XYZ file of C-alpha atoms in Angstrom:
666
model
C 67.702 -60.583 -33.651
C 71.038 -59.550 -32.135
C 74.201 -61.642 -32.089
C 77.321 -60.816 -30.100
C 80.929 -61.731 -30.843
C 83.842 -60.984 -28.515
C 87.319 -60.179 -29.762
C 89.894 -60.313 -26.991
C 89.132 -58.915 -23.554
C 87.491 -55.515 -24.136
C 87.239 -52.779 -21.551
C 83.536 -52.459 -20.595
C 82.203 -49.200 -22.022
C 78.765 -49.282 -20.375
C 77.128 -48.712 -23.755
C 74.968 -51.820 -23.618
C 72.068 -51.906 -21.174
C 71.221 -55.612 -21.409
C 73.754 -58.419 -21.409
C 73.904 -60.869 -24.314
C 76.046 -63.981 -24.289
C 78.780 -64.015 -26.909
C 78.522 -66.667 -29.601
C 81.521 -68.848 -30.356
C 81.001 -69.384 -34.067
C 81.159 -66.225 -36.076
C 78.262 -65.698 -38.482
C 78.508 -62.223 -39.971
C 78.620 -60.694 -43.415
C 82.073 -59.293 -42.633
C 85.365 -60.874 -43.642
C 88.658 -60.335 -41.820
C 91.583 -59.299 -44.051
C 95.343 -59.491 -43.466
C 95.414 -55.957 -42.003
C 92.952 -56.898 -39.282
C 90.093 -55.035 -40.924
C 86.512 -56.240 -41.111
C 85.520 -55.901 -44.751
C 82.230 -55.998 -46.605
C 81.602 -55.726 -50.337
C 79.212 -52.905 -51.204
C 76.860 -53.011 -54.169
C 76.326 -49.716 -56.025
C 72.866 -49.252 -54.496
C 73.908 -50.049 -50.904
C 73.639 -47.234 -48.358
C 75.560 -47.045 -45.090
C 73.897 -45.015 -42.343
C 74.895 -44.131 -38.810
C 78.028 -43.004 -36.935
C 76.016 -40.377 -35.066
C 77.925 -37.114 -34.999
C 79.981 -37.038 -38.194
C 80.622 -34.774 -41.161
C 79.274 -35.137 -44.695
C 76.097 -36.931 -45.681
C 73.376 -39.092 -44.191
C 74.660 -41.925 -46.380
C 78.248 -42.265 -45.170
C 79.660 -43.804 -48.360
C 82.690 -42.164 -49.915
C 84.606 -41.014 -46.838
C 86.553 -42.334 -43.846
C 85.825 -41.696 -40.187
C 87.522 -42.236 -36.848
C 85.863 -42.494 -33.467
C 88.239 -40.350 -31.450
C 86.532 -37.615 -29.449
C 88.245 -34.452 -30.554
C 87.985 -30.748 -29.700
C 88.764 -28.847 -32.876
C 86.518 -25.856 -33.654
C 87.259 -25.894 -37.397
C 84.641 -28.306 -38.714
C 84.994 -28.851 -42.452
C 84.442 -31.784 -44.792
C 88.036 -32.950 -44.340
C 87.444 -33.825 -40.679
C 87.299 -37.518 -39.813
C 86.519 -37.162 -36.089
C 84.267 -34.870 -34.070
C 83.197 -34.769 -30.419
C 81.465 -38.144 -30.124
C 82.253 -41.850 -30.570
C 79.167 -43.469 -32.094
C 80.256 -46.784 -33.586
C 76.931 -47.994 -34.975
C 76.201 -48.390 -38.679
C 73.281 -49.727 -40.695
C 73.959 -51.256 -44.104
C 70.885 -51.290 -46.336
C 70.717 -52.395 -49.931
C 70.626 -55.236 -52.386
C 71.132 -58.068 -49.879
C 68.831 -56.707 -47.187
C 69.609 -54.688 -44.105
C 71.612 -55.198 -40.917
C 73.293 -53.136 -38.217
C 76.760 -53.450 -36.688
C 77.883 -51.963 -33.378
C 81.590 -52.039 -32.553
C 81.579 -51.635 -28.779
C 85.130 -50.441 -28.152
C 86.548 -48.001 -25.609
C 89.369 -47.029 -27.935
C 89.419 -45.778 -31.512
C 87.517 -47.461 -34.329
C 88.299 -46.630 -37.966
C 85.587 -46.727 -40.622
C 86.577 -46.650 -44.300
C 83.227 -46.577 -46.102
C 84.096 -46.753 -49.774
C 86.977 -44.284 -49.435
C 89.967 -46.481 -50.257
C 87.880 -48.804 -52.413
C 84.506 -47.391 -53.522
C 82.999 -50.877 -53.419
C 84.178 -51.915 -49.963
C 83.456 -51.130 -46.341
C 86.380 -51.555 -43.950
C 86.268 -51.303 -40.156
C 89.197 -51.650 -37.791
C 89.237 -51.339 -34.009
C 92.598 -50.526 -32.438
C 91.754 -52.384 -29.217
C 89.656 -55.364 -28.080
C 85.928 -54.998 -28.606
C 82.516 -56.640 -28.753
C 80.758 -56.772 -32.099
C 76.968 -56.787 -32.146
C 75.197 -57.720 -35.354
C 71.603 -56.492 -35.455
C 69.183 -58.008 -37.945
C 65.751 -56.858 -39.021
C 63.410 -56.655 -41.969
C 63.933 -52.907 -42.404
C 66.285 -50.137 -41.328
C 63.632 -48.892 -38.892
C 63.367 -52.349 -37.313
C 67.157 -52.691 -37.070
C 67.450 -49.358 -35.262
C 64.588 -50.300 -32.942
C 66.345 -53.558 -32.018
C 69.613 -51.711 -31.427
C 67.887 -49.186 -29.198
C 66.561 -52.075 -27.088
C 70.156 -53.225 -26.686
C 71.537 -49.881 -25.530
C 68.610 -48.804 -23.358
C 66.065 -46.015 -23.107
C 66.916 -42.496 -24.204
C 67.049 -39.572 -21.803
C 63.851 -37.509 -21.541
C 64.266 -33.884 -20.411
C 61.568 -31.768 -18.769
C 58.986 -30.255 -21.101
C 60.261 -26.712 -20.573
C 63.522 -27.824 -22.203
C 61.607 -27.860 -25.513
C 61.320 -24.097 -25.337
C 63.762 -21.680 -26.926
C 67.082 -20.891 -25.259
C 69.526 -18.036 -25.680
C 73.229 -18.426 -25.004
C 76.498 -16.613 -25.582
C 80.037 -16.809 -24.341
C 80.213 -13.247 -23.114
C 77.236 -12.759 -20.786
C 79.637 -11.464 -18.187
C 77.327 -10.299 -15.420
C 73.797 -10.241 -14.051
C 73.033 -7.057 -16.001
C 73.756 -8.911 -19.264
C 71.316 -11.659 -18.329
C 68.614 -9.151 -17.504
C 69.258 -7.303 -20.753
C 68.692 -10.507 -22.733
C 65.526 -11.384 -20.812
C 64.202 -7.855 -21.232
C 65.120 -7.753 -24.902
C 63.038 -10.839 -25.663
C 60.151 -9.683 -23.472
C 60.034 -6.184 -24.974
C 60.083 -7.699 -28.481
C 57.246 -10.059 -27.481
C 59.377 -13.119 -28.206
C 59.146 -16.270 -26.048
C 62.134 -17.527 -24.064
C 62.583 -20.437 -21.659
C 66.314 -20.621 -21.007
C 69.329 -18.346 -20.731
C 72.642 -20.155 -20.658
C 75.604 -19.170 -18.520
C 78.983 -19.799 -20.139
C 82.302 -19.765 -18.286
C 81.915 -16.051 -17.458
C 79.758 -16.805 -14.392
C 82.485 -18.775 -12.613
C 85.022 -17.452 -10.134
C 88.244 -17.633 -12.201
C 86.828 -20.562 -14.198
C 86.505 -22.793 -11.134
C 83.793 -25.452 -11.421
C 80.786 -25.077 -9.106
C 81.728 -21.544 -8.087
C 80.081 -18.187 -8.825
C 81.854 -14.881 -9.341
C 80.223 -12.755 -6.637
C 81.212 -9.480 -8.284
C 79.487 -10.375 -11.532
C 76.668 -12.434 -10.017
C 76.269 -11.240 -6.427
C 73.187 -13.390 -5.736
C 72.726 -16.197 -8.259
C 69.928 -17.761 -6.237
C 67.874 -14.576 -6.284
C 68.571 -14.072 -9.985
C 67.510 -17.657 -10.779
C 64.302 -17.205 -8.760
C 63.522 -13.895 -10.448
C 64.110 -15.364 -13.907
C 61.929 -18.369 -13.123
C 59.051 -16.039 -12.205
C 59.402 -14.780 -15.768
C 59.348 -18.348 -17.123
C 63.113 -18.470 -17.735
C 65.578 -21.030 -16.346
C 69.305 -20.325 -16.005
C 71.471 -23.137 -17.387
C 75.152 -22.944 -16.338
C 78.093 -24.657 -18.005
C 80.308 -27.180 -16.192
C 83.795 -27.843 -17.565
C 85.845 -30.999 -17.185
C 89.000 -29.331 -15.836
C 89.194 -28.509 -12.114
C 91.463 -25.579 -11.283
C 94.641 -26.301 -9.319
C 94.481 -23.815 -6.460
C 95.216 -23.987 -2.756
C 92.131 -23.136 -0.763
C 89.744 -24.221 -3.518
C 87.762 -26.843 -1.641
C 86.865 -29.042 -4.607
C 90.487 -29.259 -5.729
C 91.820 -29.913 -2.235
C 89.151 -32.506 -1.423
C 89.757 -34.312 -4.719
C 93.507 -34.433 -4.095
C 93.025 -35.669 -0.527
C 90.749 -38.512 -1.650
C 92.698 -39.386 -4.779
C 89.794 -38.586 -7.078
C 91.737 -36.980 -9.941
C 93.428 -38.723 -12.849
C 97.056 -39.475 -12.004
C 100.388 -39.567 -13.782
C 102.754 -42.535 -13.758
C 104.082 -41.504 -10.315
C 100.598 -41.436 -8.798
C 100.331 -37.647 -8.619
C 97.416 -35.652 -10.077
C 98.118 -35.081 -13.759
C 98.196 -31.332 -14.443
C 97.198 -29.828 -17.786
C 96.277 -26.378 -18.990
C 92.651 -25.520 -19.749
C 90.559 -22.366 -19.089
C 91.687 -21.879 -15.452
C 95.349 -22.518 -16.317
C 96.722 -25.480 -14.363
C 93.901 -28.008 -14.047
C 93.214 -31.638 -13.184
C 90.528 -34.029 -14.386
C 88.087 -35.890 -12.108
C 88.550 -39.636 -12.555
C 84.963 -40.233 -13.642
C 85.696 -43.863 -14.553
C 86.321 -44.496 -10.854
C 82.842 -45.080 -9.332
C 83.741 -43.360 -6.055
C 85.244 -40.339 -7.792
C 82.298 -40.192 -10.188
C 79.828 -40.136 -7.309
C 81.887 -37.462 -5.583
C 82.075 -35.234 -8.667
C 78.370 -35.690 -9.405
C 77.486 -34.607 -5.877
C 79.114 -31.224 -6.523
C 76.298 -30.286 -8.900
C 74.223 -29.829 -5.757
C 76.087 -26.597 -5.071
C 74.261 -25.043 -8.025
C 71.070 -27.071 -7.627
C 70.705 -25.457 -4.223
C 70.902 -22.079 -5.957
C 67.741 -22.906 -7.904
C 69.441 -24.276 -11.036
C 67.527 -27.000 -12.919
C 69.791 -27.779 -15.839
C 73.413 -27.938 -16.976
C 75.531 -28.291 -20.085
C 78.822 -30.168 -19.757
C 81.664 -28.867 -21.910
C 85.363 -29.399 -22.688
C 84.861 -33.033 -21.737
C 86.583 -34.919 -24.548
C 88.523 -33.953 -22.386
C 90.070 -30.967 -24.118
C 93.665 -30.083 -23.238
C 95.286 -26.772 -24.165
C 98.701 -28.106 -23.139
C 100.410 -30.522 -20.791
C 103.000 -29.065 -18.446
C 105.812 -31.183 -19.858
C 105.004 -30.478 -23.498
C 104.563 -26.757 -22.850
C 107.990 -26.573 -21.193
C 109.589 -28.220 -24.220
C 107.890 -25.916 -26.701
C 108.752 -22.786 -24.707
C 112.383 -23.901 -24.617
C 112.350 -24.377 -28.395
C 110.844 -20.922 -28.923
C 113.320 -19.301 -26.508
C 116.256 -20.866 -28.362
C 115.260 -18.971 -31.509
C 115.368 -15.547 -29.855
C 117.668 -13.112 -31.663
C 118.595 -15.554 -34.430
C 117.977 -15.364 -38.152
C 115.724 -18.369 -38.770
C 115.495 -20.119 -42.126
C 112.079 -21.172 -43.377
C 112.381 -24.760 -42.150
C 113.242 -23.732 -38.603
C 110.433 -21.170 -38.498
C 107.882 -23.763 -39.569
C 109.396 -26.171 -37.067
C 108.570 -23.742 -34.258
C 105.043 -23.229 -35.568
C 104.640 -26.993 -35.794
C 105.821 -27.472 -32.228
C 103.279 -24.932 -30.988
C 100.624 -26.803 -32.989
C 101.357 -29.989 -31.024
C 100.318 -28.464 -27.703
C 96.545 -28.898 -27.797
C 94.905 -32.321 -27.477
C 98.063 -34.282 -28.218
C 97.411 -38.024 -28.113
C 100.824 -38.579 -26.552
C 99.644 -36.566 -23.551
C 96.563 -38.781 -23.224
C 98.949 -41.696 -22.668
C 100.578 -39.866 -19.735
C 97.695 -40.103 -17.260
C 95.602 -42.917 -15.835
C 92.224 -43.926 -14.437
C 91.487 -46.172 -11.450
C 88.605 -48.334 -12.672
C 86.846 -51.488 -11.426
C 88.893 -53.255 -14.128
C 92.200 -51.925 -12.834
C 94.382 -48.981 -13.740
C 94.098 -48.002 -17.403
C 95.763 -45.382 -19.551
C 93.469 -42.529 -20.491
C 94.503 -43.016 -24.106
C 92.738 -46.388 -24.235
C 89.470 -45.061 -22.753
C 89.583 -41.481 -24.006
C 86.237 -41.720 -25.805
C 84.423 -42.571 -22.562
C 85.305 -39.485 -20.526
C 82.480 -37.182 -21.639
C 79.948 -39.977 -21.269
C 80.985 -40.728 -17.705
C 81.170 -37.072 -16.707
C 77.544 -36.661 -17.779
C 76.653 -39.942 -16.095
C 78.100 -38.521 -12.868
C 75.610 -35.652 -12.949
C 72.636 -37.791 -13.983
C 73.247 -40.344 -11.239
C 73.431 -37.602 -8.652
C 70.182 -36.037 -9.883
C 68.559 -39.450 -9.396
C 69.767 -39.428 -5.798
C 68.987 -35.750 -5.149
C 65.405 -35.796 -6.453
C 64.568 -39.205 -7.948
C 61.332 -38.196 -9.678
C 62.433 -34.828 -11.064
C 63.652 -34.396 -14.622
C 66.604 -32.076 -15.125
C 67.995 -30.628 -18.316
C 71.410 -32.109 -19.067
C 73.438 -32.254 -22.250
C 77.069 -32.588 -23.210
C 79.528 -31.805 -25.974
C 81.481 -35.071 -25.828
C 79.715 -38.426 -25.813
C 79.832 -42.151 -26.446
C 76.960 -44.515 -27.149
C 75.468 -45.186 -23.726
C 75.488 -41.531 -22.690
C 72.103 -41.184 -24.404
C 70.605 -42.698 -21.230
C 71.891 -39.793 -19.135
C 71.582 -36.683 -21.285
C 71.486 -35.124 -24.712
C 74.165 -33.477 -26.819
C 74.700 -30.352 -28.821
C 76.881 -30.694 -31.879
C 79.768 -28.544 -30.739
C 81.561 -25.503 -32.064
C 79.983 -24.965 -35.453
C 80.312 -21.740 -37.425
C 77.976 -19.206 -39.003
C 78.192 -20.962 -42.356
C 75.377 -22.095 -44.629
C 77.139 -25.456 -44.966
C 76.792 -25.947 -41.218
C 73.069 -25.310 -41.421
C 72.814 -28.241 -43.854
C 75.200 -30.331 -41.718
C 72.890 -29.738 -38.744
C 70.043 -31.298 -40.712
C 72.091 -34.303 -41.852
C 73.359 -35.170 -38.367
C 69.894 -35.503 -36.841
C 68.897 -39.003 -38.061
C 72.386 -40.422 -37.470
C 72.329 -39.214 -33.869
C 68.836 -40.630 -33.350
C 70.026 -44.030 -34.579
C 72.570 -44.048 -31.751
C 69.961 -43.186 -29.105
C 70.561 -39.431 -28.912
C 67.158 -37.793 -29.245
C 67.602 -34.550 -27.307
C 69.934 -32.952 -29.832
C 70.497 -29.650 -31.557
C 73.142 -27.372 -33.029
C 74.092 -23.817 -32.120
C 71.489 -21.910 -34.137
C 73.052 -19.136 -36.185
C 76.489 -20.654 -35.694
C 78.831 -20.437 -32.704
C 81.898 -19.039 -34.432
C 82.141 -16.185 -36.960
C 79.499 -13.558 -37.659
C 76.007 -14.604 -38.598
C 73.731 -12.715 -40.958
C 70.052 -12.009 -40.516
C 68.998 -14.291 -43.359
C 71.196 -17.157 -42.124
C 69.784 -16.827 -38.623
C 66.224 -16.752 -39.961
C 66.718 -19.895 -42.060
C 68.508 -21.683 -39.210
C 65.778 -20.737 -36.760
C 63.225 -22.170 -39.212
C 65.058 -25.518 -38.972
C 65.549 -25.183 -35.211
C 61.777 -25.004 -34.791
C 61.778 -28.802 -35.193
C 64.877 -29.797 -33.163
C 64.287 -30.806 -29.518
C 67.217 -28.692 -28.303
C 66.645 -25.209 -29.741
C 69.449 -22.887 -28.673
C 70.908 -19.760 -30.237
C 74.579 -19.683 -29.183
C 77.586 -17.602 -30.208
C 81.128 -16.987 -29.117
C 83.004 -14.043 -27.725
C 83.989 -11.278 -30.167
C 81.388 -12.200 -32.772
C 78.280 -10.282 -33.725
C 75.588 -10.330 -31.052
C 72.951 -12.655 -32.500
C 69.967 -12.574 -30.150
C 66.835 -12.554 -32.292
C 65.584 -9.236 -30.938
C 68.697 -7.388 -32.152
C 67.835 -7.803 -35.844
C 65.715 -5.611 -38.088
C 63.000 -8.147 -38.934
C 61.736 -8.701 -35.405
C 58.306 -9.663 -36.702
C 59.566 -12.723 -38.571
C 61.695 -13.870 -35.644
C 58.662 -13.405 -33.381
C 56.522 -15.457 -35.761
C 59.126 -18.233 -36.083
C 59.431 -18.583 -32.319
C 55.643 -18.470 -32.041
C 55.430 -21.415 -34.458
C 57.897 -23.320 -32.297
C 55.792 -22.794 -29.183
C 52.604 -23.734 -31.020
C 54.333 -26.993 -31.962
C 55.651 -27.806 -28.460
C 52.755 -30.157 -27.495
C 53.336 -32.104 -30.715
C 57.123 -31.933 -30.531
C 57.236 -33.078 -26.910
C 54.745 -35.884 -27.556
C 56.637 -37.145 -30.609
C 59.877 -37.013 -28.640
C 58.559 -38.990 -25.676
C 56.936 -41.585 -27.950
C 60.225 -42.008 -29.814
C 62.149 -42.293 -26.546
C 59.839 -44.823 -24.907
C 59.302 -46.940 -28.037
C 62.869 -47.004 -29.300
C 62.041 -45.081 -32.453
C 63.875 -42.384 -34.344
C 62.342 -38.932 -34.240
C 64.289 -37.862 -37.343
C 64.551 -40.304 -40.242
C 65.940 -40.281 -43.782
C 63.176 -40.527 -46.376
C 64.484 -43.959 -47.328
C 63.558 -45.315 -43.879
C 59.882 -44.496 -44.372
C 59.858 -45.231 -48.110
C 62.301 -48.151 -48.516
C 61.004 -49.147 -51.945
C 61.377 -45.673 -53.406
C 64.745 -45.556 -55.214
C 64.632 -41.780 -55.409
C 64.076 -41.441 -51.653
C 67.486 -43.077 -51.038
C 69.214 -40.129 -52.706
C 67.385 -37.321 -50.874
C 69.580 -35.948 -48.077
C 68.143 -32.471 -47.502
C 64.688 -33.518 -46.322
C 63.775 -35.505 -43.211
C 60.774 -37.285 -41.794
C 60.002 -36.041 -38.268
C 57.838 -37.883 -35.768
C 54.719 -39.607 -37.044
C 54.061 -38.359 -40.536
C 55.646 -34.933 -40.789
C 58.360 -34.011 -43.315
C 60.664 -30.991 -43.284
C 62.621 -29.536 -46.208
C 64.391 -26.397 -44.985
C 66.035 -23.777 -47.167
C 69.787 -23.847 -46.553
C 71.311 -21.685 -49.303
C 72.064 -17.987 -49.169
C 69.727 -15.748 -51.179
C 67.562 -18.716 -52.211
C 63.986 -17.719 -52.957
C 62.831 -21.294 -52.459
C 63.837 -24.862 -53.235
C 62.867 -28.097 -54.945
C 61.122 -30.652 -52.750
C 60.554 -34.320 -53.551
C 57.336 -35.902 -52.263
C 57.364 -39.729 -52.289
C 53.577 -39.641 -52.064
C 50.736 -37.147 -51.937
C 51.145 -34.903 -48.904
C 49.614 -31.805 -47.401
C 51.863 -28.749 -47.525
C 51.540 -26.340 -44.603
C 52.839 -22.848 -45.357
C 53.110 -20.885 -42.120
C 53.610 -17.159 -41.722
C 52.816 -17.359 -38.027
C 51.292 -19.842 -35.595
C 47.818 -18.649 -36.544
C 48.347 -17.541 -40.159
C 48.900 -20.526 -42.444
C 47.693 -22.239 -45.589
C 47.076 -25.944 -46.249
C 47.489 -27.355 -49.773
C 47.510 -30.955 -50.989
C 50.432 -31.662 -53.318
C 50.835 -34.680 -55.562
C 53.772 -37.064 -55.409
C 56.844 -35.949 -57.340
C 59.066 -32.893 -57.607
C 57.859 -29.423 -56.754
C 59.641 -26.097 -56.830
C 58.335 -24.051 -53.919
C 58.930 -20.389 -53.286
C 59.736 -20.015 -49.590
C 60.446 -16.430 -48.526
C 62.296 -15.698 -45.312
C 58.985 -14.805 -43.712
C 57.484 -18.300 -44.173
C 58.044 -21.797 -42.853
C 56.964 -24.730 -45.010
C 56.565 -28.377 -44.003
C 54.475 -31.378 -45.021
C 52.042 -33.824 -43.423
C 51.365 -37.362 -44.655
C 47.778 -38.460 -45.173
C 46.211 -40.086 -42.135
C 48.062 -37.870 -39.672
C 47.153 -34.895 -37.517
C 49.119 -32.019 -36.048
C 47.963 -30.300 -32.820
C 48.808 -26.625 -32.388
C 48.700 -24.635 -29.161
C 48.320 -20.898 -28.826
C 51.835 -19.419 -28.541
C 52.924 -18.279 -25.093
C 55.868 -16.478 -23.490
C 57.253 -19.786 -22.181
C 56.395 -23.490 -22.178
C 54.941 -23.349 -18.666
C 52.366 -20.834 -19.902
C 51.087 -22.968 -22.803
C 47.416 -23.942 -22.600
C 47.087 -27.460 -23.997
C 43.345 -27.599 -23.397
C 42.756 -25.314 -26.358
C 44.258 -26.881 -29.453
C 43.841 -26.203 -33.142
C 44.357 -29.054 -35.566
C 45.889 -29.498 -38.981
C 44.583 -32.777 -40.403
C 45.663 -34.615 -43.540
C 43.226 -37.270 -44.714
C 41.419 -39.501 -42.276
C 43.046 -39.229 -38.851
C 40.784 -40.477 -36.079
C 42.973 -39.790 -33.042
C 46.298 -38.440 -31.868
C 48.370 -39.718 -28.936
C 49.609 -36.751 -26.908
C 51.562 -36.452 -23.681
C 49.923 -33.899 -21.412
C 50.897 -32.389 -18.072
C 53.714 -30.143 -16.890
C 56.398 -32.608 -17.974
C 58.643 -32.243 -14.935
C 58.356 -35.616 -13.178
C 59.422 -39.042 -14.347
C 56.413 -40.803 -12.861
C 54.074 -38.532 -14.807
C 55.112 -40.270 -18.026
C 53.225 -43.392 -16.942
C 49.877 -41.600 -16.898
C 50.335 -38.603 -19.196
C 49.558 -40.251 -22.546
C 46.129 -39.328 -23.900
C 44.324 -40.388 -27.045
C 42.728 -37.248 -28.375
C 39.941 -37.277 -30.902
C 40.918 -35.471 -34.065
C 38.380 -33.297 -35.918
C 37.603 -34.064 -39.542
C 39.815 -32.567 -42.216
C 38.595 -29.251 -43.562
C 37.574 -29.535 -47.197
């Protein structure tokens, strides 16, 4: 059951897909204190789940969080905000379980046992709707919430292949080198991503003809090899006379405006830039239609970036800082003045005061960007998705974004932003997965190997072993770091085997994804969701249930020879060296120390479940799903699998098959 309560006159976020009438008499477990915070007493055994993309653990107790979409590449435990605003929590414990969704366009602050270890405090800084979701279990609560916010985006099947990306593929020759490197090493590849290097002076929907003289021919040639090109689209549109998209947007008034009604100019990658007013339906439709420029070049997928939106500087603030710096020239500065200049420079990027300086024209009137900041990335991605629906209504395109808000899950997926080549970020990748699923985001993944800093071979191997199970599997790194394509490392055999395991699992992975999307389920779940009566399961945060009956427990520590794994019940352990070389062993419930060398991948299957495996192929399109091998645990009579090429939406209605499962090998 879901109950809705309205506080004030909230700006409509678009997060909710079905309208519910607000109740007049409040009946919630929360209490309102003198500071305007919703409070809830927490028993020692209570767990608080959710908040989507956030730092720290699966159980969010012990820290404070803020939904304020923020571009800051240094992601450590001290952060309270990341790239998404996902204001849904599930409280599970002594008094039962319920969910709470604070549907607010502005910031929401969550203090989950930080100020007071025994109290949850939530405060929205603007008007909002509160939805209370009740159910008999955490799984049921999430399922009810997913009904409220609508169906999750389903990408094409080829998007479950492996993708290679890097900021620094500067020209066509670089793309061909990557494709050839994977092919010559006999490693599968489905996608190569184009970062900002492909653009003409960082202008959206343009191609640098010197670096990429014929993008259409390159895309067609790559597709013959089973590889799709996936270009980036940034939020900032370059200010430049003669640039048709800029001039057309200015003429029609489709960019965000300052208080005088002029396009608000900020600095991003191209220098002076303006933002499309994606909260204006006409401007959103206009901006979405520009994706056709690249669709007509043979492109079938995009990743939207810098769409918090990120600001390097505003013109006014930059002028003030430059004046302050210039005033210090030639003078002997004391410590305080020196730090004052450094501090002023530090205020340039993503300053909230600048967000208050520009405005959106919305169906609800003119609003300050500051009050709807968290919605921008969502509506930018919505612009693309709505145009794809118009361009080819039955075709599924790949689309994901860095910034998001609940509701964007209907239009695309997300990657978890600018992580680093740190072992802690490998573990953080694992912990984010169930929280994102709770908020509807199923097509998710992190930059495998880490985006910033230099990866190591063992870190990349361990991260790839986790990435085998994430729907979005992309190796991505930044400029001036070590090249981290799998084929560049010494142990090519293990990388080849890991990617082969991924492709063998694609029929299962895709089927589990689509079932989760169409049934409102989570693909990744904390152990406590599947074993709610197991007290120990509530404390396990480095293992996850995946799909129907599979459990993963990746190694995430440097130089570890293995790890301890907790089994809530008897399970079958599958120890894979390659897609065709593996061992099956039944393990009893309890704790087990397992040696897991870099050359092996280990996971577990609950009794009564089956796992189909395909023969590995060079790309998803080349997989033969008519010839499957099976791993069976206990008595599993059948398996529901989605078959077909996975490119049309209508296919989903007829693609589900119930396959007979062979008997378990004794």
